[in-house]
Each structure stands twice: as structure tokens, then as C-alpha cells.
Amino acid sequence: FLFFTLLPSLLFPPTNLISTGSTGFLGSHVVQSLLEHNWVVRALIRQPPSTPSPKFSHLLRLPHQENLKLIQVDLMSNDADNLKHLREVFDGADTCFHVASPFFNQPKEDPEKELIEPAIRMTENVLKTAADVSSLKTVILTSSTAAVYVRPEGRVKGKRAGEGEGGEVEEDMWSDEAWMREKKLFYPLGKTKAEKWAWNYVGGGGEGE
């Protein structure tokens, strides 16, 4: 059974992949892992790749540089020209790892505009663009424990993570949005709302929450 499950990926492995959030901690490791599999990676970054920057210099030290292409994109803009550019970037790729999400310990002024709305808009732009590009067959959205564990009791099924039976995370568990707003926990709130949007969109809701 396992052989036949893996057979399609063995015969037709992904060759052109996209990674968002490529300069971040998790995104950098995604890019590194994909390059180690000798796959072609389009690493999306916010800075112009022609201008040296410490934001992405570590990516240029990874092995298999011949398979790495850095591409500047703005995942938060709904401008028509920007979305056209995004479709052009996605065209020809078959898989997208959506890792990007804004992060600040504490927003400077407006948490709704700095963390929550951008997290949702990034996910929206990636998923809608993917739906418009015929070559792209798979989107992998990275989640976070922030979308599950952040609740008044800090527990899942009455037990903390790692306490054994009863502490498992299930797909219908979410962090408490009202409580996160009350406690000004805006990063996990953004992650939770972005993932809910994604589930609703792919489930047929069309426009997410």
C-alpha cells in the first residue's frame, strides 16, 4: 500500500516549487530542504534580489544555488498589477509552500492593520492566485500551535500538550479569538483567523470568513 501511495511522487516528483516567507526562520529551512532534494525553488522575498541584504544573504550560502531563484513579491497588495505579477511568478510551478505571516511581539500602532489583516490577505492572495494557475496543483500552508493552544485554560481536552492521552490536537480545535483580543495576543489571533479563512475557502466558502 505504501509503495502505491508514494508511486506518483516517485514517478512524477515536483520540480518547480514556491516558498513564501523564505527569509524567515521556518521558510529558510523549507528552502534548504527543497534544495537538498535537488528541486528548483522560487524563493519569494520582499527585498529586491539585486541589492545585497542581510535579510536573504543566508539563502545565497545554501547548496545547489543553481536551483534557487529569489523573486521579489508583495503578498499583501491587492493591486491589479501586483496580482498579475504574482500569477506570473506562480505560473509553471506545481507546488507552493505558504510560510509567510507578519510577526511582531507587539504591533506599533494598529494590530488589526499590522498583523491580523496582513496574515489573512497574504493567505487570500496565495490561495486565489494558486487557483488561477493551472500548473499549480498543491498548496501547503504552514500553521502554528498559536492557532490551537491560545485559550484561557491553555489546554487541549483538559491536558497540556505532551501530557499523553487526551492531549492530542484535532482539526476542530481553535484558539479562542475573543480571549486573544482581550489579552492583546494579536499574532496568534492573526494566525488563527488566516487558517480559518483558508479552510473555509478550500471548503467551498469562496471568500473565507
mmCIF file of C-alpha atoms in Angstrom, residues 74-202:
data_model
loop_
_atom_site.group_PDB
_atom_site.id
_atom_site.type_symbol
_atom_site.label_atom_id
_atom_site.label_comp_id
_atom_site.label_asym_id
_atom_site.label_seq_id
_atom_site.Cartn_x
_atom_site.Cartn_y
_atom_site.Cartn_z
ATOM 1 C CA ASP A 74 4.354 41.799 -2.271
ATOM 2 C CA LEU A 75 1.939 39.230 -0.880
ATOM 3 C CA MET A 76 -0.156 41.847 0.910
ATOM 4 C CA SER A 77 -1.114 44.086 -2.000
ATOM 5 C CA ASN A 78 -4.404 43.611 -3.854
ATOM 6 C CA ASP A 79 -3.310 45.993 -6.603
ATOM 7 C CA ALA A 80 -4.191 44.571 -10.032
ATOM 8 C CA ASP A 81 -0.637 44.885 -11.371
ATOM 9 C CA ASN A 82 0.768 43.209 -8.271
ATOM 10 C CA LEU A 83 -1.658 40.291 -8.526
ATOM 11 C CA LYS A 84 -0.757 39.916 -12.209
ATOM 12 C CA HIS A 85 2.922 39.756 -11.227
ATOM 13 C CA LEU A 86 2.095 37.152 -8.594
ATOM 14 C CA ARG A 87 0.323 34.972 -11.176
ATOM 15 C CA GLU A 88 3.349 35.245 -13.452
ATOM 16 C CA VAL A 89 5.607 34.156 -10.592
ATOM 17 C CA PHE A 90 3.372 31.174 -9.809
ATOM 18 C CA ASP A 91 2.969 30.121 -13.444
ATOM 19 C CA GLY A 92 4.860 26.917 -14.219
ATOM 20 C CA ALA A 93 5.284 25.901 -10.576
ATOM 21 C CA ASP A 94 3.468 22.837 -9.291
ATOM 22 C CA THR A 95 3.671 23.259 -5.504
ATOM 23 C CA CYS A 96 3.617 26.242 -3.152
ATOM 24 C CA PHE A 97 4.708 26.265 0.485
ATOM 25 C CA HIS A 98 2.936 29.230 2.074
ATOM 26 C CA VAL A 99 5.004 30.044 5.158
ATOM 27 C CA ALA A 100 4.851 33.852 5.242
ATOM 28 C CA SER A 101 2.994 35.642 8.024
ATOM 29 C CA PRO A 102 3.712 39.014 9.662
ATOM 30 C CA PHE A 103 5.238 38.848 13.123
ATOM 31 C CA PHE A 104 5.842 41.458 15.814
ATOM 32 C CA ASN A 105 5.992 40.878 19.550
ATOM 33 C CA GLN A 106 3.773 43.928 19.912
ATOM 34 C CA PRO A 107 2.375 45.950 16.985
ATOM 35 C CA LYS A 108 3.469 49.582 16.953
ATOM 36 C CA GLU A 109 0.112 51.252 16.363
ATOM 37 C CA ASP A 110 -2.747 49.248 14.853
ATOM 38 C CA PRO A 111 -2.643 45.462 15.409
ATOM 39 C CA GLU A 112 -5.576 44.922 13.058
ATOM 40 C CA LYS A 113 -3.711 46.525 10.151
ATOM 41 C CA GLU A 114 -0.208 45.401 11.101
ATOM 42 C CA LEU A 115 -0.789 41.734 11.982
ATOM 43 C CA ILE A 116 -4.305 40.410 11.537
ATOM 44 C CA GLU A 117 -5.389 41.805 8.176
ATOM 45 C CA PRO A 118 -1.993 41.124 6.505
ATOM 46 C CA ALA A 119 -1.974 37.498 7.710
ATOM 47 C CA ILE A 120 -5.376 36.927 6.134
ATOM 48 C CA ARG A 121 -4.605 38.917 2.968
ATOM 49 C CA MET A 122 -1.363 37.017 2.339
ATOM 50 C CA THR A 123 -3.190 33.705 2.598
ATOM 51 C CA GLU A 124 -6.019 35.006 0.422
ATOM 52 C CA ASN A 125 -3.680 36.213 -2.325
ATOM 53 C CA VAL A 126 -1.678 32.990 -2.338
ATOM 54 C CA LEU A 127 -4.705 30.680 -2.470
ATOM 55 C CA LYS A 128 -6.620 32.717 -5.046
ATOM 56 C CA THR A 129 -3.529 33.020 -7.246
ATOM 57 C CA ALA A 130 -2.910 29.291 -6.953
ATOM 58 C CA ALA A 131 -6.491 28.629 -8.029
ATOM 59 C CA ASP A 132 -5.910 30.747 -11.155
ATOM 60 C CA VAL A 133 -2.684 28.999 -12.197
ATOM 61 C CA SER A 134 -3.300 25.682 -13.927
ATOM 62 C CA SER A 135 0.200 24.300 -13.340
ATOM 63 C CA LEU A 136 -0.038 24.658 -9.563
ATOM 64 C CA LYS A 137 -1.566 21.530 -8.058
ATOM 65 C CA THR A 138 -0.682 21.736 -4.359
ATOM 66 C CA VAL A 139 -0.533 24.447 -1.699
ATOM 67 C CA ILE A 140 0.953 23.590 1.683
ATOM 68 C CA LEU A 141 0.001 26.135 4.335
ATOM 69 C CA THR A 142 2.104 26.048 7.474
ATOM 70 C CA SER A 143 0.106 26.541 10.629
ATOM 71 C CA SER A 144 1.189 27.118 14.215
ATOM 72 C CA THR A 145 0.374 25.961 17.699
ATOM 73 C CA ALA A 146 -0.710 29.596 18.079
ATOM 74 C CA ALA A 147 -3.868 28.662 16.176
ATOM 75 C CA VAL A 148 -4.740 25.877 18.635
ATOM 76 C CA TYR A 149 -3.440 26.343 22.179
ATOM 77 C CA VAL A 150 -4.104 30.005 22.928
ATOM 78 C CA ARG A 151 -7.132 29.830 25.170
ATOM 79 C CA PRO A 152 -7.908 30.773 28.783
ATOM 80 C CA GLU A 153 -7.226 27.302 30.127
ATOM 81 C CA GLY A 154 -4.136 26.910 27.945
ATOM 82 C CA ARG A 155 -5.088 23.316 27.385
ATOM 83 C CA VAL A 156 -6.373 20.878 24.809
ATOM 84 C CA LYS A 157 -9.015 18.444 26.036
ATOM 85 C CA GLY A 158 -8.160 19.358 29.604
ATOM 86 C CA LYS A 159 -4.465 18.490 29.319
ATOM 87 C CA ARG A 160 -1.434 20.453 28.341
ATOM 88 C CA ALA A 161 0.495 19.472 25.221
ATOM 89 C CA GLY A 162 2.705 16.477 25.797
ATOM 90 C CA GLU A 163 0.815 15.121 28.817
ATOM 91 C CA GLY A 164 -0.169 11.971 26.976
ATOM 92 C CA GLU A 165 -3.597 10.591 26.190
ATOM 93 C CA GLY A 166 -6.221 13.305 25.934
ATOM 94 C CA GLY A 167 -3.724 15.972 24.927
ATOM 95 C CA GLU A 168 -3.950 15.364 21.194
ATOM 96 C CA VAL A 169 -4.717 18.200 18.825
ATOM 97 C CA GLU A 170 -7.629 17.680 16.467
ATOM 98 C CA GLU A 171 -8.698 19.583 13.376
ATOM 99 C CA ASP A 172 -11.756 21.148 15.016
ATOM 100 C CA MET A 173 -9.736 22.805 17.799
ATOM 101 C CA TRP A 174 -9.017 26.511 17.616
ATOM 102 C CA SER A 175 -7.537 29.200 19.803
ATOM 103 C CA ASP A 176 -10.088 31.468 21.474
ATOM 104 C CA GLU A 177 -10.426 34.621 19.336
ATOM 105 C CA ALA A 178 -12.311 36.706 21.892
ATOM 106 C CA TRP A 179 -9.821 35.847 24.639
ATOM 107 C CA MET A 180 -6.842 36.651 22.374
ATOM 108 C CA ARG A 181 -8.314 40.078 21.628
ATOM 109 C CA GLU A 182 -8.905 40.697 25.311
ATOM 110 C CA LYS A 183 -5.305 39.772 26.129
ATOM 111 C CA LYS A 184 -3.926 41.607 23.077
ATOM 112 C CA LEU A 185 -2.382 38.424 21.672
ATOM 113 C CA PHE A 186 -2.520 39.632 18.103
ATOM 114 C CA TYR A 187 -0.009 37.304 16.419
ATOM 115 C CA PRO A 188 -1.853 34.081 17.343
ATOM 116 C CA LEU A 189 -5.123 35.823 16.532
ATOM 117 C CA GLY A 190 -3.855 36.584 13.024
ATOM 118 C CA LYS A 191 -2.611 33.011 12.542
ATOM 119 C CA THR A 192 -5.940 31.606 13.717
ATOM 120 C CA LYS A 193 -8.055 33.837 11.501
ATOM 121 C CA ALA A 194 -5.833 33.266 8.448
ATOM 122 C CA GLU A 195 -6.063 29.497 8.789
ATOM 123 C CA LYS A 196 -9.823 29.618 9.318
ATOM 124 C CA TRP A 197 -10.071 31.719 6.160
ATOM 125 C CA ALA A 198 -8.057 29.123 4.243
ATOM 126 C CA TRP A 199 -10.148 26.174 5.455
ATOM 127 C CA ASN A 200 -13.358 27.964 4.558
ATOM 128 C CA TYR A 201 -12.038 28.950 1.127
ATOM 129 C CA VAL A 202 -10.905 25.486 0.080
#
